[in-house]
Amino acid sequence: MAKQAPHAFVSLGAPKLRSTNIWGRVSVSVLPLETRHQRRFGAVRLRAALDLPMTLGQWVLQQERQHPETADLAPLITATATAGKQIASLVARAGVSNLTGLQGSVNVQGEEQKKLDVLTNEVLKNALRSTGKLGVLASEEENEPVSLMEEAYTGDFIAAFDPLDGSSNLDAAIATGTIFGVMRSGEHCLTGPEDADISQRQMQCLVQTLQPGANLVAAGYILYSSSVIFMLSIGHGVQGFSLDPAIGEFVLTHPDVRVPERGKIYSFNEANSDNWDPVLQEYIRSMKKKGYSSRYIGSLVGDVHRTLIYGGVFGYPGDKKNPNGKLRLLYECAPMAYLMEQAGGIATTGKQRILDIVPRDVHQREPFICGSPRDVEDLLKIYQGSMAMRG
Ligand code: FBP
């Protein structure tokens, strides 16, 4: 008897064509109309049969069903993903499209802006603005928070972001990333048809940017490296989506990310170690004794991503020269701390939980240490010990 040709199901959601075989012979049998559930289950089964990972869009819809309170975040998540794809393409083509190098301007922190710092800031601003959901946005590249109340449909949210973190590494084609955090805004930001005293309310809305990380309702980063990865949390764990260049879609590749309890890597810029406090110096010595290896990219998104996946500790601590370290609380430390805690890790200044800090300024810097819970707890124990000794 001839070898059975492989079969594939073709579901048209109506009477089904039973099967076809690669040699083009078709046999048709009419089956009863499928229920909606059967059709959806059929689609799930087909996706499973074809081993198709879930796309970000499908995941957002699923979250809306499972966590209705996150539904109004969907436009912001998809807009950020779209901006991430645009930025990934700009970063990948920076060398061939004359987008490396400096813009010739300086941001409010006195840093020379890269051409792509400015361009990616516009890309993300426009993408988020187009959702009509934002009352205010704050960015590393904007001197002050920007009110969008006059053009927002609702203004339910406030976003803070670093459009291209680690841009000092860009010209050497080292990993960079976009970091973002989203908070709910108060009634001040909600726009209405006739806003008589909008300027007064704009001020109150701008002030709302200075919320502690504990108020975040979503946060994440997009890593531009050997692959483009969108790591995201909306308060129900951490999911990672890789950009599939074949379909131009983010697909779920890292479901329910949990940082390992302990790692084997410490990640600090040891060039600053002479200026560190003795507790941190002792801690790093103890890690070396325990055989931990050192890895440091000098790009926050790259270093935190590796820490989330492999475990260990990453830190940019304060030191004698920079008592508050280098990283900005609102759009670097807080979003990364939110992700790390959602993945079961710890994020601290060494003395305080990052998510509890109430910002005084949009560009405020804070010492930042995060990673595997057991590894970070070891450091906190030494700090507590030394504080107890000092009484
Ligand atoms: P920006 O590029 O967004 O200013 O980020 C600062 C940053 O590059 C971080 O990504 C990184 O963790 C840190 O600075 C590296 O600093 P240093 O070169 O002092 O180690």
Short mmCIF file of C-alpha atoms and ligand atoms in Angstrom, two decimals:
data_model
loop_
_atom_site.label_atom_id
_atom_site.label_comp_id
_atom_site.label_asym_id
_atom_site.label_seq_id
_atom_site.Cartn_x
_atom_site.Cartn_y
_atom_site.Cartn_z
CA MET A 1 0.00 0.00 0.00
CA ALA A 2 1.38 3.51 -0.99
CA LYS A 3 3.01 5.48 1.94
CA GLN A 4 0.37 7.75 3.68
CA ALA A 5 0.98 11.36 2.53
CA PRO A 6 1.31 13.89 5.44
CA HIS A 7 -1.92 15.81 6.18
CA ALA A 8 -2.44 19.42 7.25
CA PHE A 9 -5.61 20.95 8.66
CA VAL A 10 -7.01 24.03 6.92
CA SER A 11 -9.62 25.78 9.11
CA LEU A 12 -11.81 28.35 7.38
CA GLY A 13 -14.09 28.70 10.46
CA ALA A 14 -16.88 27.42 8.34
CA PRO A 15 -17.48 23.96 6.89
CA LYS A 16 -13.86 22.62 6.88
CA LEU A 17 -11.95 21.35 3.93
CA ARG A 18 -10.78 18.09 5.53
CA SER A 19 -7.27 17.73 4.22
CA THR A 20 -4.90 18.12 1.34
CA ASN A 21 -1.64 16.33 0.62
CA ILE A 22 1.60 17.64 -0.78
CA TRP A 23 0.94 15.90 -4.03
CA GLY A 24 -2.10 18.19 -4.41
CA ARG A 25 -4.77 15.54 -4.12
CA VAL A 26 -7.69 17.05 -2.08
CA SER A 27 -10.49 15.07 -0.38
CA VAL A 28 -13.28 17.26 1.07
CA SER A 29 -15.80 16.30 3.76
CA VAL A 30 -18.36 18.80 5.09
CA LEU A 31 -18.33 18.99 8.90
CA PRO A 32 -20.85 20.76 11.24
CA LEU A 33 -20.22 24.50 11.85
CA GLU A 34 -17.64 24.99 14.60
CA THR A 35 -18.49 26.83 17.83
CA ARG A 36 -16.49 30.01 18.56
CA HIS A 37 -14.65 28.07 21.26
CA GLN A 38 -13.82 25.26 18.86
CA ARG A 39 -12.54 27.82 16.34
CA ARG A 40 -10.35 29.56 18.99
CA PHE A 41 -9.20 26.20 20.33
CA GLY A 42 -8.54 25.17 16.74
CA ALA A 43 -6.38 28.27 16.29
CA VAL A 44 -4.51 27.57 19.54
CA ARG A 45 -4.01 23.94 18.46
CA LEU A 46 -2.82 25.10 15.02
CA ARG A 47 -0.39 27.56 16.58
CA ALA A 48 0.86 24.77 18.86
CA ALA A 49 1.09 22.32 15.96
CA LEU A 50 3.08 24.87 14.01
CA ASP A 51 4.95 25.77 17.21
CA LEU A 52 4.27 29.47 16.63
CA PRO A 53 5.28 31.53 19.69
CA MET A 54 2.74 34.09 20.89
CA THR A 55 3.23 37.59 19.50
CA LEU A 56 3.30 40.64 21.78
CA GLY A 57 -0.07 41.76 20.38
CA GLN A 58 -1.64 38.37 21.21
CA TRP A 59 -0.09 38.46 24.68
CA VAL A 60 -1.49 41.96 25.36
CA LEU A 61 -4.98 40.75 24.38
CA GLN A 62 -4.61 37.72 26.62
CA GLN A 63 -3.53 39.99 29.52
CA GLU A 64 -6.59 42.17 28.98
CA ARG A 65 -8.74 39.07 29.55
CA GLN A 66 -6.75 37.77 32.49
CA HIS A 67 -6.11 41.19 34.12
CA PRO A 68 -8.81 43.64 32.98
CA GLU A 69 -7.22 46.41 35.07
CA THR A 70 -4.29 46.44 32.61
CA ALA A 71 -6.47 46.91 29.52
CA ASP A 72 -5.88 50.64 29.22
CA LEU A 73 -2.11 50.04 29.16
CA ALA A 74 -2.32 48.17 25.85
CA PRO A 75 -1.91 51.19 23.52
CA LEU A 76 1.18 52.32 25.46
CA ILE A 77 2.76 48.86 25.26
CA THR A 78 2.17 48.46 21.54
CA ALA A 79 3.31 52.05 20.85
CA THR A 80 6.53 51.41 22.80
CA ALA A 81 7.09 48.19 20.86
CA THR A 82 6.66 50.01 17.55
CA ALA A 83 9.09 52.74 18.64
CA GLY A 84 11.48 49.97 19.73
CA LYS A 85 11.44 48.46 16.25
CA GLN A 86 12.11 51.88 14.70
CA ILE A 87 14.97 52.53 17.13
CA ALA A 88 16.40 49.03 16.54
CA SER A 89 16.54 49.79 12.84
CA LEU A 90 18.14 53.22 13.45
CA VAL A 91 20.75 51.69 15.77
CA ALA A 92 21.52 48.82 13.38
CA ARG A 93 21.94 51.27 10.47
CA ALA A 94 23.68 54.04 12.47
CA GLY A 95 27.03 53.43 10.79
CA VAL A 96 25.70 53.34 7.24
CA SER A 97 23.32 56.27 7.62
CA ASN A 98 25.70 58.74 9.26
CA LEU A 99 23.87 58.56 12.57
CA THR A 100 26.92 57.89 14.73
CA GLY A 101 28.70 60.68 16.58
CA LEU A 102 27.58 63.80 18.40
CA GLN A 103 24.59 66.04 17.76
CA GLY A 104 26.50 69.13 18.91
CA SER A 105 24.11 69.85 21.79
CA VAL A 106 24.24 69.21 25.55
CA ASN A 107 21.36 67.91 27.69
CA VAL A 108 20.34 69.38 31.07
CA GLN A 109 22.78 67.04 32.81
CA GLY A 110 25.69 68.53 30.87
CA GLU A 111 26.12 65.39 28.76
CA GLU A 112 26.99 65.76 25.09
CA GLN A 113 24.03 64.39 23.16
CA LYS A 114 24.58 61.77 20.50
CA LYS A 115 22.70 62.24 17.20
CA LEU A 116 20.71 59.12 18.10
CA ASP A 117 19.95 60.38 21.63
CA VAL A 118 18.00 63.23 20.04
CA LEU A 119 16.42 61.18 17.24
CA THR A 120 15.32 58.27 19.43
CA ASN A 121 13.85 60.73 21.92
CA GLU A 122 11.62 62.10 19.15
CA VAL A 123 10.71 58.58 17.96
CA LEU A 124 9.58 57.49 21.42
CA LYS A 125 7.90 60.80 22.24
CA ASN A 126 5.85 60.69 19.03
CA ALA A 127 4.92 57.04 19.48
CA LEU A 128 3.72 57.56 23.07
CA ARG A 129 2.09 60.90 22.25
CA SER A 130 0.05 59.26 19.45
CA THR A 131 -1.71 57.04 22.00
CA GLY A 132 -3.43 60.08 23.50
CA LYS A 133 -3.08 58.31 26.84
CA LEU A 134 -0.26 60.37 28.31
CA GLY A 135 -0.73 63.54 30.37
CA VAL A 136 3.02 63.99 30.84
CA LEU A 137 6.27 62.42 29.67
CA ALA A 138 9.72 62.79 31.19
CA SER A 139 12.89 61.85 29.36
CA GLU A 140 16.64 61.85 29.93
CA GLU A 141 16.86 64.12 26.87
CA GLU A 142 14.18 66.62 28.04
CA ASN A 143 15.19 69.29 30.53
CA GLU A 144 11.74 69.26 32.17
CA PRO A 145 8.72 66.94 32.04
CA VAL A 146 6.62 67.67 28.95
CA SER A 147 2.88 68.21 29.34
CA LEU A 148 0.79 66.60 26.61
CA MET A 149 -2.51 67.61 28.17
CA GLU A 150 -3.55 69.87 25.33
CA GLU A 151 -3.37 67.05 22.81
CA ALA A 152 -4.17 64.00 24.94
CA TYR A 153 -7.52 62.25 24.62
CA THR A 154 -7.46 61.22 28.28
CA GLY A 155 -4.06 61.69 29.90
CA ASP A 156 -4.48 58.70 32.23
CA PHE A 157 -0.76 58.01 32.42
CA ILE A 158 2.69 59.53 32.99
CA ALA A 159 5.69 57.98 31.25
CA ALA A 160 9.39 58.38 32.05
CA PHE A 161 12.01 57.01 29.70
CA ASP A 162 15.64 56.88 28.64
CA PRO A 163 15.33 56.67 24.86
CA LEU A 164 18.84 55.30 24.21
CA ASP A 165 20.63 54.16 27.30
CA GLY A 166 24.33 53.43 26.98
CA SER A 167 24.55 55.63 23.88
CA SER A 168 28.20 56.26 24.71
CA ASN A 169 28.75 52.67 23.52
CA LEU A 170 26.88 53.10 20.25
CA ASP A 171 29.77 54.08 17.98
CA ALA A 172 31.57 50.90 19.09
CA ALA A 173 28.45 48.84 18.22
CA ILE A 174 28.07 47.67 21.83
CA ALA A 175 24.65 46.87 23.29
CA THR A 176 22.35 49.82 24.02
CA GLY A 177 18.72 50.00 25.08
CA THR A 178 15.53 51.94 25.72
CA ILE A 179 14.19 52.03 29.30
CA PHE A 180 10.66 53.10 30.24
CA GLY A 181 8.32 53.30 33.22
CA VAL A 182 4.59 54.11 33.32
CA MET A 183 2.61 55.48 36.26
CA ARG A 184 -1.04 56.44 36.58
CA SER A 185 -1.67 60.16 36.76
CA GLY A 186 -4.14 61.83 39.11
CA GLU A 187 -7.25 63.76 38.11
CA HIS A 188 -5.10 66.85 37.45
CA CYS A 189 -3.85 65.28 34.24
CA LEU A 190 -7.22 64.23 32.96
CA THR A 191 -8.19 66.49 30.10
CA GLY A 192 -11.71 67.68 29.54
CA PRO A 193 -13.31 69.58 26.67
CA GLU A 194 -13.19 73.12 28.21
CA ASP A 195 -10.10 73.26 30.42
CA ALA A 196 -10.43 76.78 31.81
CA ASP A 197 -7.53 76.53 34.21
CA ILE A 198 -5.42 74.07 32.21
CA SER A 199 -2.13 75.86 32.99
CA GLN A 200 -2.76 75.49 36.74
CA ARG A 201 -3.60 71.84 36.30
CA GLN A 202 -0.64 71.30 33.98
CA MET A 203 1.64 72.38 36.83
CA GLN A 204 -0.08 69.96 39.20
CA CYS A 205 0.23 67.27 36.55
CA LEU A 206 3.92 67.90 35.94
CA VAL A 207 4.55 67.57 39.67
CA GLN A 208 2.94 64.13 39.50
CA THR A 209 5.95 62.92 37.53
CA LEU A 210 7.83 62.73 40.83
CA GLN A 211 6.19 59.52 42.05
CA PRO A 212 8.08 56.65 43.76
CA GLY A 213 8.76 53.56 41.66
CA ALA A 214 6.31 51.65 43.84
CA ASN A 215 3.58 53.49 41.86
CA LEU A 216 4.73 52.05 38.54
CA VAL A 217 2.04 50.07 36.69
CA ALA A 218 4.32 49.01 33.85
CA ALA A 219 8.04 49.10 33.11
CA GLY A 220 10.56 47.54 30.82
CA TYR A 221 13.43 47.88 28.43
CA ILE A 222 14.24 47.08 24.83
CA LEU A 223 17.76 45.71 24.34
CA TYR A 224 19.48 46.41 21.00
CA SER A 225 22.17 43.74 20.77
CA SER A 226 22.82 40.44 18.97
CA SER A 227 19.05 40.20 19.13
CA VAL A 228 16.43 42.80 19.98
CA ILE A 229 14.60 41.87 23.18
CA PHE A 230 11.63 43.62 24.77
CA MET A 231 11.51 42.81 28.51
CA LEU A 232 8.27 43.90 30.11
CA SER A 233 6.21 43.78 33.29
CA ILE A 234 2.69 45.09 33.87
CA GLY A 235 2.65 43.88 37.46
CA HIS A 236 2.15 40.15 36.83
CA GLY A 237 5.71 38.89 36.45
CA VAL A 238 8.22 39.56 33.67
CA GLN A 239 7.90 38.50 30.04
CA GLY A 240 10.58 38.70 27.35
CA PHE A 241 9.79 39.09 23.65
CA SER A 242 12.40 38.75 20.88
CA LEU A 243 12.02 40.66 17.63
CA ASP A 244 11.66 38.08 14.86
CA PRO A 245 13.16 39.87 11.85
CA ALA A 246 11.38 37.41 9.52
CA ILE A 247 7.94 38.71 10.53
CA GLY A 248 8.90 42.04 12.14
CA GLU A 249 7.03 41.03 15.29
CA PHE A 250 8.05 40.68 18.93
CA VAL A 251 7.32 37.07 19.91
CA LEU A 252 7.27 35.56 23.40
CA THR A 253 10.63 33.85 23.95
CA HIS A 254 11.18 34.39 27.70
CA PRO A 255 7.89 33.66 29.52
CA ASP A 256 7.72 34.30 33.29
CA VAL A 257 11.35 35.31 33.80
CA ARG A 258 12.70 34.55 37.31
CA VAL A 259 16.17 35.80 38.26
CA PRO A 260 18.23 32.89 39.66
CA GLU A 261 18.38 32.84 43.48
CA ARG A 262 22.17 33.10 43.23
CA GLY A 263 24.50 33.81 40.33
CA LYS A 264 28.18 33.49 39.58
CA ILE A 265 28.77 37.01 38.21
CA TYR A 266 29.36 40.43 39.76
CA SER A 267 29.10 43.49 37.51
CA PHE A 268 30.52 46.83 38.69
CA ASN A 269 32.87 49.40 37.13
CA GLU A 270 35.84 48.46 39.29
CA ALA A 271 37.76 51.48 38.05
CA ASN A 272 35.84 53.35 40.78
CA SER A 273 36.54 50.77 43.51
CA ASP A 274 39.13 52.89 45.37
CA ASN A 275 36.38 55.43 45.98
CA TRP A 276 33.82 52.86 47.16
CA ASP A 277 32.86 52.50 50.82
CA PRO A 278 34.71 49.74 52.74
CA VAL A 279 31.57 47.56 52.93
CA LEU A 280 31.28 47.34 49.16
CA GLN A 281 35.04 46.76 48.79
CA GLU A 282 34.78 43.88 51.29
CA TYR A 283 31.73 42.47 49.47
CA ILE A 284 33.48 42.39 46.08
CA ARG A 285 36.54 40.79 47.68
CA SER A 286 34.27 38.07 49.16
CA MET A 287 32.72 37.42 45.73
CA LYS A 288 36.15 37.03 44.15
CA LYS A 289 37.08 34.57 46.93
CA LYS A 290 33.88 32.61 46.15
CA GLY A 291 35.01 32.33 42.51
CA TYR A 292 32.48 34.77 41.03
CA SER A 293 33.47 36.11 37.62
CA SER A 294 33.36 39.77 36.57
CA ARG A 295 31.34 41.05 33.63
CA TYR A 296 30.70 44.77 32.89
CA ILE A 297 29.40 46.12 29.55
CA GLY A 298 28.99 49.70 30.72
CA SER A 299 25.47 49.72 29.29
CA LEU A 300 22.78 49.48 31.96
CA VAL A 301 20.28 47.57 29.79
CA GLY A 302 22.91 45.03 28.72
CA ASP A 303 24.22 44.53 32.27
CA VAL A 304 20.76 44.23 33.86
CA HIS A 305 19.52 41.90 31.11
CA ARG A 306 22.44 39.52 31.68
CA THR A 307 21.83 39.70 35.44
CA LEU A 308 18.12 38.86 35.01
CA ILE A 309 18.94 35.85 32.83
CA TYR A 310 22.16 34.50 34.42
CA GLY A 311 21.81 35.89 37.95
CA GLY A 312 24.44 37.58 40.11
CA VAL A 313 24.71 41.26 41.00
CA PHE A 314 24.92 44.47 38.97
CA GLY A 315 25.64 47.81 40.61
CA TYR A 316 26.48 51.44 40.05
CA PRO A 317 27.08 52.48 43.66
CA GLY A 318 27.74 55.88 45.12
CA ASP A 319 31.38 56.70 45.89
CA LYS A 320 33.55 59.47 47.31
CA LYS A 321 33.48 61.35 43.98
CA ASN A 322 29.80 60.74 43.14
CA PRO A 323 27.94 60.01 46.40
CA ASN A 324 24.73 59.32 44.44
CA GLY A 325 26.39 57.30 41.72
CA LYS A 326 25.52 58.00 38.07
CA LEU A 327 22.17 56.40 37.25
CA ARG A 328 18.94 58.43 37.21
CA LEU A 329 16.18 57.28 39.58
CA LEU A 330 13.05 58.07 37.51
CA TYR A 331 13.91 56.53 34.12
CA GLU A 332 16.82 54.17 34.86
CA CYS A 333 16.85 52.83 38.44
CA ALA A 334 13.08 52.67 39.16
CA PRO A 335 11.98 50.84 35.96
CA MET A 336 14.87 48.36 36.33
CA ALA A 337 14.06 47.87 40.04
CA TYR A 338 10.38 47.20 39.16
CA LEU A 339 11.42 44.51 36.66
CA MET A 340 13.97 42.99 39.02
CA GLU A 341 11.44 42.72 41.88
CA GLN A 342 8.77 41.31 39.53
CA ALA A 343 11.35 38.64 38.59
CA GLY A 344 12.00 37.78 42.25
CA GLY A 345 15.17 39.85 42.65
CA ILE A 346 16.16 42.77 44.87
CA ALA A 347 16.98 46.39 43.94
CA THR A 348 18.47 48.72 46.54
CA THR A 349 20.73 51.70 47.15
CA GLY A 350 22.46 49.46 49.73
CA LYS A 351 20.50 51.21 52.43
CA GLN A 352 17.01 51.74 50.90
CA ARG A 353 14.62 49.88 48.55
CA ILE A 354 14.80 51.73 45.21
CA LEU A 355 11.01 51.59 44.67
CA ASP A 356 10.36 53.41 47.97
CA ILE A 357 12.37 56.50 47.07
CA VAL A 358 10.22 59.57 46.34
CA PRO A 359 12.04 61.61 43.65
CA ARG A 360 12.77 65.27 44.38
CA ASP A 361 13.95 65.98 40.84
CA VAL A 362 13.34 64.46 37.41
CA HIS A 363 17.05 63.84 36.77
CA GLN A 364 17.95 62.84 40.37
CA ARG A 365 20.70 60.17 40.63
CA GLU A 366 20.72 57.27 43.13
CA PRO A 367 23.16 54.48 44.00
CA PHE A 368 21.79 51.33 42.35
CA ILE A 369 22.47 47.67 43.16
CA CYS A 370 20.28 44.84 41.95
CA GLY A 371 20.20 41.14 41.19
CA SER A 372 19.79 37.65 42.64
CA PRO A 373 18.10 37.83 46.06
CA ARG A 374 20.66 35.68 47.93
CA ASP A 375 23.61 37.60 46.44
CA VAL A 376 22.17 41.07 47.18
CA GLU A 377 21.08 39.97 50.68
CA ASP A 378 24.74 39.10 51.41
CA LEU A 379 25.65 42.74 50.70
CA LEU A 380 22.73 44.09 52.75
CA LYS A 381 23.79 41.93 55.69
CA ILE A 382 27.31 43.46 55.60
CA TYR A 383 25.82 46.98 55.46
CA GLN A 384 23.45 46.21 58.35
CA GLY A 385 26.36 44.72 60.28
CA SER A 386 28.52 47.79 59.76
CA MET A 387 25.65 50.13 60.68
CA ALA A 388 24.97 48.10 63.86
CA MET A 389 28.68 48.40 64.77
CA ARG A 390 28.55 52.16 64.23
CA GLY A 391 25.44 52.05 66.51
P1 FBP B 1 23.26 56.98 29.40
O1 FBP B 1 24.02 56.57 28.23
O2 FBP B 1 21.80 56.84 29.22
O3 FBP B 1 23.65 58.33 29.93
O4 FBP B 1 23.56 55.87 30.55
C1 FBP B 1 24.48 55.91 31.41
C2 FBP B 1 25.36 54.66 31.31
O5 FBP B 1 25.92 54.53 30.05
C3 FBP B 1 24.67 53.36 31.71
O6 FBP B 1 24.08 52.70 30.64
C4 FBP B 1 25.83 52.53 32.27
O7 FBP B 1 25.41 51.60 33.23
C5 FBP B 1 26.73 53.59 32.87
O8 FBP B 1 26.39 54.83 32.25
C6 FBP B 1 28.18 53.32 32.60
O9 FBP B 1 28.91 54.29 33.28
P2 FBP B 1 30.51 54.16 33.41
O10 FBP B 1 31.04 54.33 32.04
O11 FBP B 1 30.89 55.26 34.36
O12 FBP B 1 30.80 52.83 33.98
#
